[in-house]
């Protein structure tokens, strides 16, 4: 028997991608869309909770439900 070659379908900045690994990092997500290094990555969260920022070295388990929509953007800092 051969190992099940499952692919994970994700959206990054509204663009579809197929990923073979179950875990993906923020840096890998940015690489898929050629986002600048100073950009951040967020996991879109349904409901009232804020979207979750994904660090460059943070792994996301794509097998968990609700882990398929990501977006990138410039990180904003607020001087306080």
PDB file of N, CA, C and O in Angstrom:
ATOM      1  N   UNK A   1       0.843  -1.194   0.000  1.00  0.00           N
ATOM      2  CA  UNK A   1       0.000   0.000   0.000  1.00  0.00           C
ATOM      3  C   UNK A   1       0.879   1.245   0.000  1.00  0.00           C
ATOM      4  O   UNK A   1       1.903   1.273   0.658  1.00  0.00           O
ATOM      5  N   UNK A   2       0.444   2.244  -0.725  1.00  0.00           N
ATOM      6  CA  UNK A   2       1.202   3.484  -0.766  1.00  0.00           C
ATOM      7  C   UNK A   2       0.628   4.469   0.240  1.00  0.00           C
ATOM      8  O   UNK A   2      -0.555   4.433   0.562  1.00  0.00           O
ATOM      9  N   UNK A   3       1.504   5.322   0.718  1.00  0.00           N
ATOM     10  CA  UNK A   3       1.083   6.346   1.669  1.00  0.00           C
ATOM     11  C   UNK A   3       0.111   7.307   0.986  1.00  0.00           C
ATOM     12  O   UNK A   3       0.289   7.649  -0.178  1.00  0.00           O
ATOM     13  N   UNK A   4      -0.906   7.693   1.725  1.00  0.00           N
ATOM     14  CA  UNK A   4      -1.887   8.622   1.170  1.00  0.00           C
ATOM     15  C   UNK A   4      -1.232   9.982   0.945  1.00  0.00           C
ATOM     16  O   UNK A   4      -0.799  10.627   1.888  1.00  0.00           O
ATOM     17  N   UNK A   5      -1.141  10.390  -0.297  1.00  0.00           N
ATOM     18  CA  UNK A   5      -0.528  11.670  -0.636  1.00  0.00           C
ATOM     19  C   UNK A   5      -1.577  12.771  -0.541  1.00  0.00           C
ATOM     20  O   UNK A   5      -2.090  13.247  -1.547  1.00  0.00           O
ATOM     21  N   UNK A   6      -1.877  13.153   0.668  1.00  0.00           N
ATOM     22  CA  UNK A   6      -2.893  14.178   0.864  1.00  0.00           C
ATOM     23  C   UNK A   6      -2.303  15.550   0.610  1.00  0.00           C
ATOM     24  O   UNK A   6      -1.188  15.839   1.026  1.00  0.00           O
ATOM     25  N   UNK A   7      -3.045  16.377  -0.103  1.00  0.00           N
ATOM     26  CA  UNK A   7      -2.636  17.755  -0.323  1.00  0.00           C
ATOM     27  C   UNK A   7      -3.603  18.661   0.432  1.00  0.00           C
ATOM     28  O   UNK A   7      -4.789  18.385   0.513  1.00  0.00           O
ATOM     29  N   UNK A   8      -3.056  19.723   0.985  1.00  0.00           N
ATOM     30  CA  UNK A   8      -3.870  20.675   1.730  1.00  0.00           C
ATOM     31  C   UNK A   8      -4.098  21.896   0.857  1.00  0.00           C
ATOM     32  O   UNK A   8      -3.153  22.492   0.348  1.00  0.00           O
ATOM     33  N   UNK A   9      -5.353  22.230   0.665  1.00  0.00           N
ATOM     34  CA  UNK A   9      -5.701  23.393  -0.145  1.00  0.00           C
ATOM     35  C   UNK A   9      -5.811  24.612   0.776  1.00  0.00           C
ATOM     36  O   UNK A   9      -6.558  24.584   1.749  1.00  0.00           O
ATOM     37  N   UNK A  10      -5.042  25.650   0.452  1.00  0.00           N
ATOM     38  CA  UNK A  10      -5.108  26.878   1.243  1.00  0.00           C
ATOM     39  C   UNK A  10      -5.270  28.067   0.308  1.00  0.00           C
ATOM     40  O   UNK A  10      -4.995  27.969  -0.892  1.00  0.00           O
ATOM     41  N   UNK A  11      -5.748  29.153   0.858  1.00  0.00           N
ATOM     42  CA  UNK A  11      -5.828  30.419   0.142  1.00  0.00           C
ATOM     43  C   UNK A  11      -4.903  31.406   0.839  1.00  0.00           C
ATOM     44  O   UNK A  11      -4.963  31.561   2.053  1.00  0.00           O
ATOM     45  N   UNK A  12      -4.049  32.063   0.054  1.00  0.00           N
ATOM     46  CA  UNK A  12      -3.194  33.120   0.581  1.00  0.00           C
ATOM     47  C   UNK A  12      -3.454  34.349  -0.276  1.00  0.00           C
ATOM     48  O   UNK A  12      -3.265  34.307  -1.486  1.00  0.00           O
ATOM     49  N   UNK A  13      -3.917  35.416   0.348  1.00  0.00           N
ATOM     50  CA  UNK A  13      -4.259  36.638  -0.394  1.00  0.00           C
ATOM     51  C   UNK A  13      -5.199  36.330  -1.557  1.00  0.00           C
ATOM     52  O   UNK A  13      -5.021  36.807  -2.667  1.00  0.00           O
ATOM     53  N   UNK A  14      -6.187  35.478  -1.300  1.00  0.00           N
ATOM     54  CA  UNK A  14      -7.212  35.082  -2.269  1.00  0.00           C
ATOM     55  C   UNK A  14      -6.678  34.234  -3.423  1.00  0.00           C
ATOM     56  O   UNK A  14      -7.373  34.024  -4.405  1.00  0.00           O
ATOM     57  N   UNK A  15      -5.446  33.751  -3.326  1.00  0.00           N
ATOM     58  CA  UNK A  15      -4.884  32.891  -4.372  1.00  0.00           C
ATOM     59  C   UNK A  15      -4.823  31.458  -3.847  1.00  0.00           C
ATOM     60  O   UNK A  15      -4.308  31.235  -2.757  1.00  0.00           O
ATOM     61  N   UNK A  16      -5.301  30.484  -4.621  1.00  0.00           N
ATOM     62  CA  UNK A  16      -5.289  29.095  -4.154  1.00  0.00           C
ATOM     63  C   UNK A  16      -3.916  28.443  -4.311  1.00  0.00           C
ATOM     64  O   UNK A  16      -3.222  28.660  -5.305  1.00  0.00           O
ATOM     65  N   UNK A  17      -3.553  27.649  -3.310  1.00  0.00           N
ATOM     66  CA  UNK A  17      -2.311  26.876  -3.343  1.00  0.00           C
ATOM     67  C   UNK A  17      -2.598  25.482  -2.824  1.00  0.00           C
ATOM     68  O   UNK A  17      -3.508  25.298  -2.018  1.00  0.00           O
ATOM     69  N   UNK A  18      -1.805  24.498  -3.291  1.00  0.00           N
ATOM     70  CA  UNK A  18      -1.862  23.153  -2.734  1.00  0.00           C
ATOM     71  C   UNK A  18      -0.536  22.884  -2.054  1.00  0.00           C
ATOM     72  O   UNK A  18       0.531  23.066  -2.657  1.00  0.00           O
ATOM     73  N   UNK A  19      -0.601  22.478  -0.803  1.00  0.00           N
ATOM     74  CA  UNK A  19       0.593  22.251   0.005  1.00  0.00           C
ATOM     75  C   UNK A  19       0.612  20.779   0.402  1.00  0.00           C
ATOM     76  O   UNK A  19      -0.410  20.235   0.813  1.00  0.00           O
ATOM     77  N   UNK A  20       1.769  20.141   0.290  1.00  0.00           N
ATOM     78  CA  UNK A  20       1.860  18.723   0.619  1.00  0.00           C
ATOM     79  C   UNK A  20       2.138  18.483   2.092  1.00  0.00           C
ATOM     80  O   UNK A  20       1.764  17.462   2.633  1.00  0.00           O
ATOM     81  N   UNK A  21       2.810  19.426   2.759  1.00  0.00           N
ATOM     82  CA  UNK A  21       3.126  19.242   4.168  1.00  0.00           C
ATOM     83  C   UNK A  21       1.936  19.612   5.039  1.00  0.00           C
ATOM     84  O   UNK A  21       1.210  20.558   4.741  1.00  0.00           O
ATOM     85  N   UNK A  22       1.778  18.881   6.149  1.00  0.00           N
ATOM     86  CA  UNK A  22       0.683  19.178   7.082  1.00  0.00           C
ATOM     87  C   UNK A  22       0.945  20.457   7.859  1.00  0.00           C
ATOM     88  O   UNK A  22       0.020  21.157   8.248  1.00  0.00           O
ATOM     89  N   UNK A  23       2.227  20.770   8.075  1.00  0.00           N
ATOM     90  CA  UNK A  23       2.580  21.975   8.829  1.00  0.00           C
ATOM     91  C   UNK A  23       3.252  22.969   7.904  1.00  0.00           C
ATOM     92  O   UNK A  23       4.078  22.603   7.067  1.00  0.00           O
ATOM     93  N   UNK A  24       2.898  24.242   8.048  1.00  0.00           N
ATOM     94  CA  UNK A  24       3.496  25.307   7.243  1.00  0.00           C
ATOM     95  C   UNK A  24       3.806  26.473   8.171  1.00  0.00           C
ATOM     96  O   UNK A  24       3.075  26.719   9.136  1.00  0.00           O
ATOM     97  N   UNK A  25       4.907  27.172   7.897  1.00  0.00           N
ATOM     98  CA  UNK A  25       5.289  28.302   8.745  1.00  0.00           C
ATOM     99  C   UNK A  25       4.861  29.620   8.099  1.00  0.00           C
ATOM    100  O   UNK A  25       4.551  29.682   6.900  1.00  0.00           O
ATOM    101  N   UNK A  26       4.876  30.656   8.894  1.00  0.00           N
ATOM    102  CA  UNK A  26       4.562  31.982   8.369  1.00  0.00           C
ATOM    103  C   UNK A  26       5.487  32.364   7.229  1.00  0.00           C
ATOM    104  O   UNK A  26       5.056  32.934   6.220  1.00  0.00           O
ATOM    105  N   UNK A  27       6.782  32.037   7.376  1.00  0.00           N
ATOM    106  CA  UNK A  27       7.748  32.363   6.330  1.00  0.00           C
ATOM    107  C   UNK A  27       7.434  31.618   5.036  1.00  0.00           C
ATOM    108  O   UNK A  27       7.505  32.187   3.940  1.00  0.00           O
ATOM    109  N   UNK A  28       7.031  30.347   5.136  1.00  0.00           N
ATOM    110  CA  UNK A  28       6.673  29.581   3.935  1.00  0.00           C
ATOM    111  C   UNK A  28       5.443  30.172   3.259  1.00  0.00           C
ATOM    112  O   UNK A  28       5.353  30.209   2.033  1.00  0.00           O
ATOM    113  N   UNK A  29       4.488  30.641   4.050  1.00  0.00           N
ATOM    114  CA  UNK A  29       3.283  31.262   3.485  1.00  0.00           C
ATOM    115  C   UNK A  29       3.663  32.533   2.734  1.00  0.00           C
ATOM    116  O   UNK A  29       3.207  32.773   1.612  1.00  0.00           O
ATOM    117  N   UNK A  30       4.543  33.347   3.323  1.00  0.00           N
ATOM    118  CA  UNK A  30       4.983  34.574   2.653  1.00  0.00           C
ATOM    119  C   UNK A  30       5.717  34.246   1.356  1.00  0.00           C
ATOM    120  O   UNK A  30       5.551  34.946   0.358  1.00  0.00           O
ATOM    121  N   UNK A  31       6.498  33.167   1.362  1.00  0.00           N
ATOM    122  CA  UNK A  31       7.246  32.771   0.170  1.00  0.00           C
ATOM    123  C   UNK A  31       6.304  32.396  -0.974  1.00  0.00           C
ATOM    124  O   UNK A  31       6.584  32.707  -2.140  1.00  0.00           O
ATOM    125  N   UNK A  32       5.174  31.764  -0.652  1.00  0.00           N
ATOM    126  CA  UNK A  32       4.222  31.365  -1.694  1.00  0.00           C
ATOM    127  C   UNK A  32       3.744  32.550  -2.515  1.00  0.00           C
ATOM    128  O   UNK A  32       3.552  32.442  -3.721  1.00  0.00           O
ATOM    129  N   UNK A  33       3.543  33.698  -1.867  1.00  0.00           N
ATOM    130  CA  UNK A  33       3.013  34.868  -2.574  1.00  0.00           C
ATOM    131  C   UNK A  33       4.075  35.948  -2.781  1.00  0.00           C
ATOM    132  O   UNK A  33       3.746  37.065  -3.168  1.00  0.00           O
ATOM    133  N   UNK A  34       5.336  35.611  -2.503  1.00  0.00           N
ATOM    134  CA  UNK A  34       6.451  36.553  -2.669  1.00  0.00           C
ATOM    135  C   UNK A  34       6.204  37.848  -1.905  1.00  0.00           C
ATOM    136  O   UNK A  34       6.454  38.939  -2.400  1.00  0.00           O
ATOM    137  N   UNK A  35       5.707  37.707  -0.681  1.00  0.00           N
ATOM    138  CA  UNK A  35       5.465  38.888   0.157  1.00  0.00           C
ATOM    139  C   UNK A  35       6.803  39.410   0.675  1.00  0.00           C
ATOM    140  O   UNK A  35       7.719  38.634   0.921  1.00  0.00           O
ATOM    141  N   UNK A  36       6.932  40.721   0.832  1.00  0.00           N
ATOM    142  CA  UNK A  36       8.173  41.290   1.374  1.00  0.00           C
ATOM    143  C   UNK A  36       8.464  40.754   2.775  1.00  0.00           C
ATOM    144  O   UNK A  36       7.556  40.383   3.512  1.00  0.00           O
ATOM    145  N   UNK A  37       9.743  40.733   3.132  1.00  0.00           N
ATOM    146  CA  UNK A  37      10.173  40.171   4.418  1.00  0.00           C
ATOM    147  C   UNK A  37       9.552  40.915   5.605  1.00  0.00           C
ATOM    148  O   UNK A  37       9.329  40.323   6.657  1.00  0.00           O
ATOM    149  N   UNK A  38       9.271  42.205   5.431  1.00  0.00           N
ATOM    150  CA  UNK A  38       8.723  42.976   6.552  1.00  0.00           C
ATOM    151  C   UNK A  38       7.206  42.844   6.676  1.00  0.00           C
ATOM    152  O   UNK A  38       6.595  43.490   7.517  1.00  0.00           O
ATOM    153  N   UNK A  39       6.591  42.029   5.840  1.00  0.00           N
ATOM    154  CA  UNK A  39       5.154  41.794   5.929  1.00  0.00           C
ATOM    155  C   UNK A  39       4.862  40.753   7.000  1.00  0.00           C
ATOM    156  O   UNK A  39       5.721  39.948   7.344  1.00  0.00           O
ATOM    157  N   UNK A  40       3.635  40.768   7.480  1.00  0.00           N
ATOM    158  CA  UNK A  40       3.175  39.756   8.403  1.00  0.00           C
ATOM    159  C   UNK A  40       2.201  38.820   7.713  1.00  0.00           C
ATOM    160  O   UNK A  40       1.725  39.099   6.611  1.00  0.00           O
ATOM    161  N   UNK A  41       1.913  37.704   8.376  1.00  0.00           N
ATOM    162  CA  UNK A  41       0.939  36.728   7.881  1.00  0.00           C
ATOM    163  C   UNK A  41      -0.122  36.550   8.958  1.00  0.00           C
ATOM    164  O   UNK A  41       0.205  36.457  10.142  1.00  0.00           O
ATOM    165  N   UNK A  42      -1.383  36.512   8.537  1.00  0.00           N
ATOM    166  CA  UNK A  42      -2.474  36.301   9.473  1.00  0.00           C
ATOM    167  C   UNK A  42      -3.347  35.148   8.998  1.00  0.00           C
ATOM    168  O   UNK A  42      -3.568  34.975   7.804  1.00  0.00           O
ATOM    169  N   UNK A  43      -3.841  34.389   9.963  1.00  0.00           N
ATOM    170  CA  UNK A  43      -4.826  33.343   9.711  1.00  0.00           C
ATOM    171  C   UNK A  43      -6.188  33.969   9.883  1.00  0.00           C
ATOM    172  O   UNK A  43      -6.479  34.564  10.925  1.00  0.00           O
ATOM    173  N   UNK A  44      -7.020  33.884   8.854  1.00  0.00           N
ATOM    174  CA  UNK A  44      -8.364  34.447   8.935  1.00  0.00           C
ATOM    175  C   UNK A  44      -9.199  33.601   9.891  1.00  0.00           C
ATOM    176  O   UNK A  44      -9.286  32.394   9.748  1.00  0.00           O
ATOM    177  N   UNK A  45      -9.787  34.255  10.876  1.00  0.00           N
ATOM    178  CA  UNK A  45     -10.579  33.572  11.896  1.00  0.00           C
ATOM    179  C   UNK A  45     -12.034  33.975  11.721  1.00  0.00           C
ATOM    180  O   UNK A  45     -12.345  35.161  11.669  1.00  0.00           O
ATOM    181  N   UNK A  46     -12.914  32.979  11.608  1.00  0.00           N
ATOM    182  CA  UNK A  46     -14.341  33.280  11.487  1.00  0.00           C
ATOM    183  C   UNK A  46     -14.900  33.656  12.850  1.00  0.00           C
ATOM    184  O   UNK A  46     -14.458  33.147  13.871  1.00  0.00           O
ATOM    185  N   UNK A  47     -15.886  34.538  12.843  1.00  0.00           N
ATOM    186  CA  UNK A  47     -16.523  34.903  14.096  1.00  0.00           C
ATOM    187  C   UNK A  47     -15.942  36.177  14.679  1.00  0.00           C
ATOM    188  O   UNK A  47     -15.234  36.920  14.012  1.00  0.00           O
ATOM    189  N   UNK A  48     -16.231  36.412  15.958  1.00  0.00           N
ATOM    190  CA  UNK A  48     -15.873  37.689  16.576  1.00  0.00           C
ATOM    191  C   UNK A  48     -14.402  37.805  16.966  1.00  0.00           C
ATOM    192  O   UNK A  48     -13.937  38.895  17.268  1.00  0.00           O
ATOM    193  N   UNK A  49     -13.660  36.710  16.965  1.00  0.00           N
ATOM    194  CA  UNK A  49     -12.262  36.765  17.389  1.00  0.00           C
ATOM    195  C   UNK A  49     -11.399  37.445  16.337  1.00  0.00           C
ATOM    196  O   UNK A  49     -11.664  37.327  15.140  1.00  0.00           O
ATOM    197  N   UNK A  50     -10.346  38.140  16.773  1.00  0.00           N
ATOM    198  CA  UNK A  50      -9.455  38.779  15.788  1.00  0.00           C
ATOM    199  C   UNK A  50      -8.669  37.729  15.025  1.00  0.00           C
ATOM    200  O   UNK A  50      -8.447  36.617  15.516  1.00  0.00           O
ATOM    201  N   UNK A  51      -8.251  38.093  13.794  1.00  0.00           N
ATOM    202  CA  UNK A  51      -7.427  37.187  13.003  1.00  0.00           C
ATOM    203  C   UNK A  51      -6.116  36.947  13.749  1.00  0.00           C
ATOM    204  O   UNK A  51      -5.632  37.811  14.462  1.00  0.00           O
ATOM    205  N   UNK A  52      -5.548  35.755  13.594  1.00  0.00           N
ATOM    206  CA  UNK A  52      -4.358  35.367  14.349  1.00  0.00           C
ATOM    207  C   UNK A  52      -3.106  35.609  13.528  1.00  0.00           C
ATOM    208  O   UNK A  52      -2.970  35.092  12.428  1.00  0.00           O
ATOM    209  N   UNK A  53      -2.184  36.388  14.084  1.00  0.00           N
ATOM    210  CA  UNK A  53      -0.914  36.616  13.398  1.00  0.00           C
ATOM    211  C   UNK A  53      -0.041  35.370  13.527  1.00  0.00           C
ATOM    212  O   UNK A  53       0.032  34.749  14.581  1.00  0.00           O
ATOM    213  N   UNK A  54       0.606  35.000  12.408  1.00  0.00           N
ATOM    214  CA  UNK A  54       1.468  33.825  12.364  1.00  0.00           C
ATOM    215  C   UNK A  54       2.908  34.312  12.222  1.00  0.00           C
ATOM    216  O   UNK A  54       3.248  34.979  11.246  1.00  0.00           O
ATOM    217  N   UNK A  55       3.743  33.991  13.195  1.00  0.00           N
ATOM    218  CA  UNK A  55       5.153  34.393  13.139  1.00  0.00           C
ATOM    219  C   UNK A  55       5.877  33.610  12.049  1.00  0.00           C
ATOM    220  O   UNK A  55       5.440  32.523  11.651  1.00  0.00           O
ATOM    221  N   UNK A  56       7.007  34.158  11.568  1.00  0.00           N
ATOM    222  CA  UNK A  56       7.776  33.502  10.507  1.00  0.00           C
ATOM    223  C   UNK A  56       8.134  32.063  10.865  1.00  0.00           C
ATOM    224  O   UNK A  56       8.117  31.184  10.014  1.00  0.00           O
ATOM    225  N   UNK A  57       8.479  31.815  12.127  1.00  0.00           N
ATOM    226  CA  UNK A  57       8.922  30.477  12.525  1.00  0.00           C
ATOM    227  C   UNK A  57       7.818  29.678  13.212  1.00  0.00           C
ATOM    228  O   UNK A  57       8.066  28.606  13.737  1.00  0.00           O
ATOM    229  N   UNK A  58       6.597  30.192  13.197  1.00  0.00           N
ATOM    230  CA  UNK A  58       5.470  29.492  13.826  1.00  0.00           C
ATOM    231  C   UNK A  58       4.833  28.533  12.833  1.00  0.00           C
ATOM    232  O   UNK A  58       4.583  28.883  11.684  1.00  0.00           O
ATOM    233  N   UNK A  59       4.564  27.305  13.292  1.00  0.00           N
ATOM    234  CA  UNK A  59       3.952  26.310  12.421  1.00  0.00           C
ATOM    235  C   UNK A  59       2.441  26.294  12.596  1.00  0.00           C
ATOM    236  O   UNK A  59       1.938  26.415  13.704  1.00  0.00           O
ATOM    237  N   UNK A  60       1.741  26.155  11.479  1.00  0.00           N
ATOM    238  CA  UNK A  60       0.291  26.028  11.481  1.00  0.00           C
ATOM    239  C   UNK A  60      -0.039  24.610  11.034  1.00  0.00           C
ATOM    240  O   UNK A  60       0.507  24.119  10.033  1.00  0.00           O
ATOM    241  N   UNK A  61      -0.913  23.930  11.767  1.00  0.00           N
ATOM    242  CA  UNK A  61      -1.349  22.581  11.420  1.00  0.00           C
ATOM    243  C   UNK A  61      -2.517  22.694  10.453  1.00  0.00           C
ATOM    244  O   UNK A  61      -3.622  23.067  10.833  1.00  0.00           O
ATOM    245  N   UNK A  62      -2.259  22.373   9.182  1.00  0.00           N
ATOM    246  CA  UNK A  62      -3.286  22.537   8.155  1.00  0.00           C
ATOM    247  C   UNK A  62      -4.373  21.480   8.236  1.00  0.00           C
ATOM    248  O   UNK A  62      -5.382  21.578   7.552  1.00  0.00           O
ATOM    249  N   UNK A  63      -4.170  20.456   9.071  1.00  0.00           N
ATOM    250  CA  UNK A  63      -5.193  19.424   9.205  1.00  0.00           C
ATOM    251  C   UNK A  63      -6.323  19.887  10.126  1.00  0.00           C
ATOM    252  O   UNK A  63      -7.414  19.331  10.087  1.00  0.00           O
ATOM    253  N   UNK A  64      -6.064  20.893  10.948  1.00  0.00           N
ATOM    254  CA  UNK A  64      -7.098  21.413  11.839  1.00  0.00           C
ATOM    255  C   UNK A  64      -8.137  22.168  11.008  1.00  0.00           C
ATOM    256  O   UNK A  64      -7.792  22.846  10.047  1.00  0.00           O
ATOM    257  N   UNK A  65      -9.427  22.073  11.384  1.00  0.00           N
ATOM    258  CA  UNK A  65     -10.450  22.813  10.627  1.00  0.00           C
ATOM    259  C   UNK A  65     -10.249  24.316  10.768  1.00  0.00           C
ATOM    260  O   UNK A  65      -9.791  24.800  11.797  1.00  0.00           O
ATOM    261  N   UNK A  66     -10.596  25.037   9.699  1.00  0.00           N
ATOM    262  CA  UNK A  66     -10.504  26.494   9.727  1.00  0.00           C
ATOM    263  C   UNK A  66      -9.104  27.021   9.539  1.00  0.00           C
ATOM    264  O   UNK A  66      -8.819  28.168   9.867  1.00  0.00           O
ATOM    265  N   UNK A  67      -8.202  26.203   9.012  1.00  0.00           N
ATOM    266  CA  UNK A  67      -6.822  26.640   8.814  1.00  0.00           C
ATOM    267  C   UNK A  67      -6.502  26.729   7.327  1.00  0.00           C
ATOM    268  O   UNK A  67      -5.494  26.235   6.883  1.00  0.00           O
ATOM    269  N   UNK A  68      -7.375  27.386   6.572  1.00  0.00           N
ATOM    270  CA  UNK A  68      -7.057  27.415   5.145  1.00  0.00           C
ATOM    271  C   UNK A  68      -7.054  28.798   4.513  1.00  0.00           C
ATOM    272  O   UNK A  68      -6.672  28.938   3.378  1.00  0.00           O
ATOM    273  N   UNK A  69      -7.416  29.831   5.248  1.00  0.00           N
ATOM    274  CA  UNK A  69      -7.412  31.179   4.668  1.00  0.00           C
ATOM    275  C   UNK A  69      -6.377  32.039   5.380  1.00  0.00           C
ATOM    276  O   UNK A  69      -6.469  32.276   6.582  1.00  0.00           O
ATOM    277  N   UNK A  70      -5.401  32.505   4.608  1.00  0.00           N
ATOM    278  CA  UNK A  70      -4.351  33.358   5.154  1.00  0.00           C
ATOM    279  C   UNK A  70      -4.277  34.634   4.330  1.00  0.00           C
ATOM    280  O   UNK A  70      -4.678  34.670   3.176  1.00  0.00           O
ATOM    281  N   UNK A  71      -3.748  35.686   4.943  1.00  0.00           N
ATOM    282  CA  UNK A  71      -3.484  36.894   4.176  1.00  0.00           C
ATOM    283  C   UNK A  71      -2.232  37.554   4.710  1.00  0.00           C
ATOM    284  O   UNK A  71      -1.851  37.351   5.859  1.00  0.00           O
ATOM    285  N   UNK A  72      -1.565  38.324   3.835  1.00  0.00           N
ATOM    286  CA  UNK A  72      -0.335  39.018   4.209  1.00  0.00           C
ATOM    287  C   UNK A  72      -0.593  40.503   4.130  1.00  0.00           C
ATOM    288  O   UNK A  72      -1.508  40.980   3.465  1.00  0.00           O
ATOM    289  N   UNK A  73       0.248  41.246   4.810  1.00  0.00           N
ATOM    290  CA  UNK A  73       0.150  42.704   4.761  1.00  0.00           C
ATOM    291  C   UNK A  73       1.253  43.328   5.579  1.00  0.00           C
ATOM    292  O   UNK A  73       1.922  42.666   6.371  1.00  0.00           O
ATOM    293  N   UNK A  74       1.439  44.623   5.383  1.00  0.00           N
ATOM    294  CA  UNK A  74       2.456  45.343   6.127  1.00  0.00           C
ATOM    295  C   UNK A  74       2.084  45.335   7.603  1.00  0.00           C
ATOM    296  O   UNK A  74       0.928  45.537   7.963  1.00  0.00           O
ATOM    297  N   UNK A  75       3.069  45.059   8.441  1.00  0.00           N
ATOM    298  CA  UNK A  75       2.819  45.107   9.884  1.00  0.00           C
ATOM    299  C   UNK A  75       2.720  46.560  10.289  1.00  0.00           C
ATOM    300  O   UNK A  75       3.538  47.381   9.891  1.00  0.00           O
ATOM    301  N   UNK A  76       1.707  46.885  11.065  1.00  0.00           N
ATOM    302  CA  UNK A  76       1.552  48.269  11.512  1.00  0.00           C
ATOM    303  C   UNK A  76       1.976  48.354  12.965  1.00  0.00           C
ATOM    304  O   UNK A  76       1.632  47.510  13.783  1.00  0.00           O
ATOM    305  N   UNK A  77       2.735  49.379  13.265  1.00  0.00           N
ATOM    306  CA  UNK A  77       3.128  49.609  14.640  1.00  0.00           C
ATOM    307  C   UNK A  77       2.523  50.925  15.077  1.00  0.00           C
ATOM    308  O   UNK A  77       2.497  51.901  14.318  1.00  0.00           O
ATOM    309  N   UNK A  78       2.014  50.935  16.289  1.00  0.00           N
ATOM    310  CA  UNK A  78       1.421  52.169  16.800  1.00  0.00           C
ATOM    311  C   UNK A  78       2.303  52.671  17.923  1.00  0.00           C
ATOM    312  O   UNK A  78       2.556  51.980  18.896  1.00  0.00           O
ATOM    313  N   UNK A  79       2.787  53.880  17.753  1.00  0.00           N
ATOM    314  CA  UNK A  79       3.605  54.503  18.800  1.00  0.00           C
ATOM    315  C   UNK A  79       2.653  54.941  19.916  1.00  0.00           C
ATOM    316  O   UNK A  79       1.596  55.510  19.656  1.00  0.00           O
ATOM    317  N   UNK A  80       3.052  54.673  21.154  1.00  0.00           N
ATOM    318  CA  UNK A  80       2.069  54.905  22.150  1.00  0.00           C
ATOM    319  C   UNK A  80       2.383  55.838  23.229  1.00  0.00           C
ATOM    320  O   UNK A  80       1.652  56.145  24.078  1.00  0.00           O
TER     321      UNK A  80
END
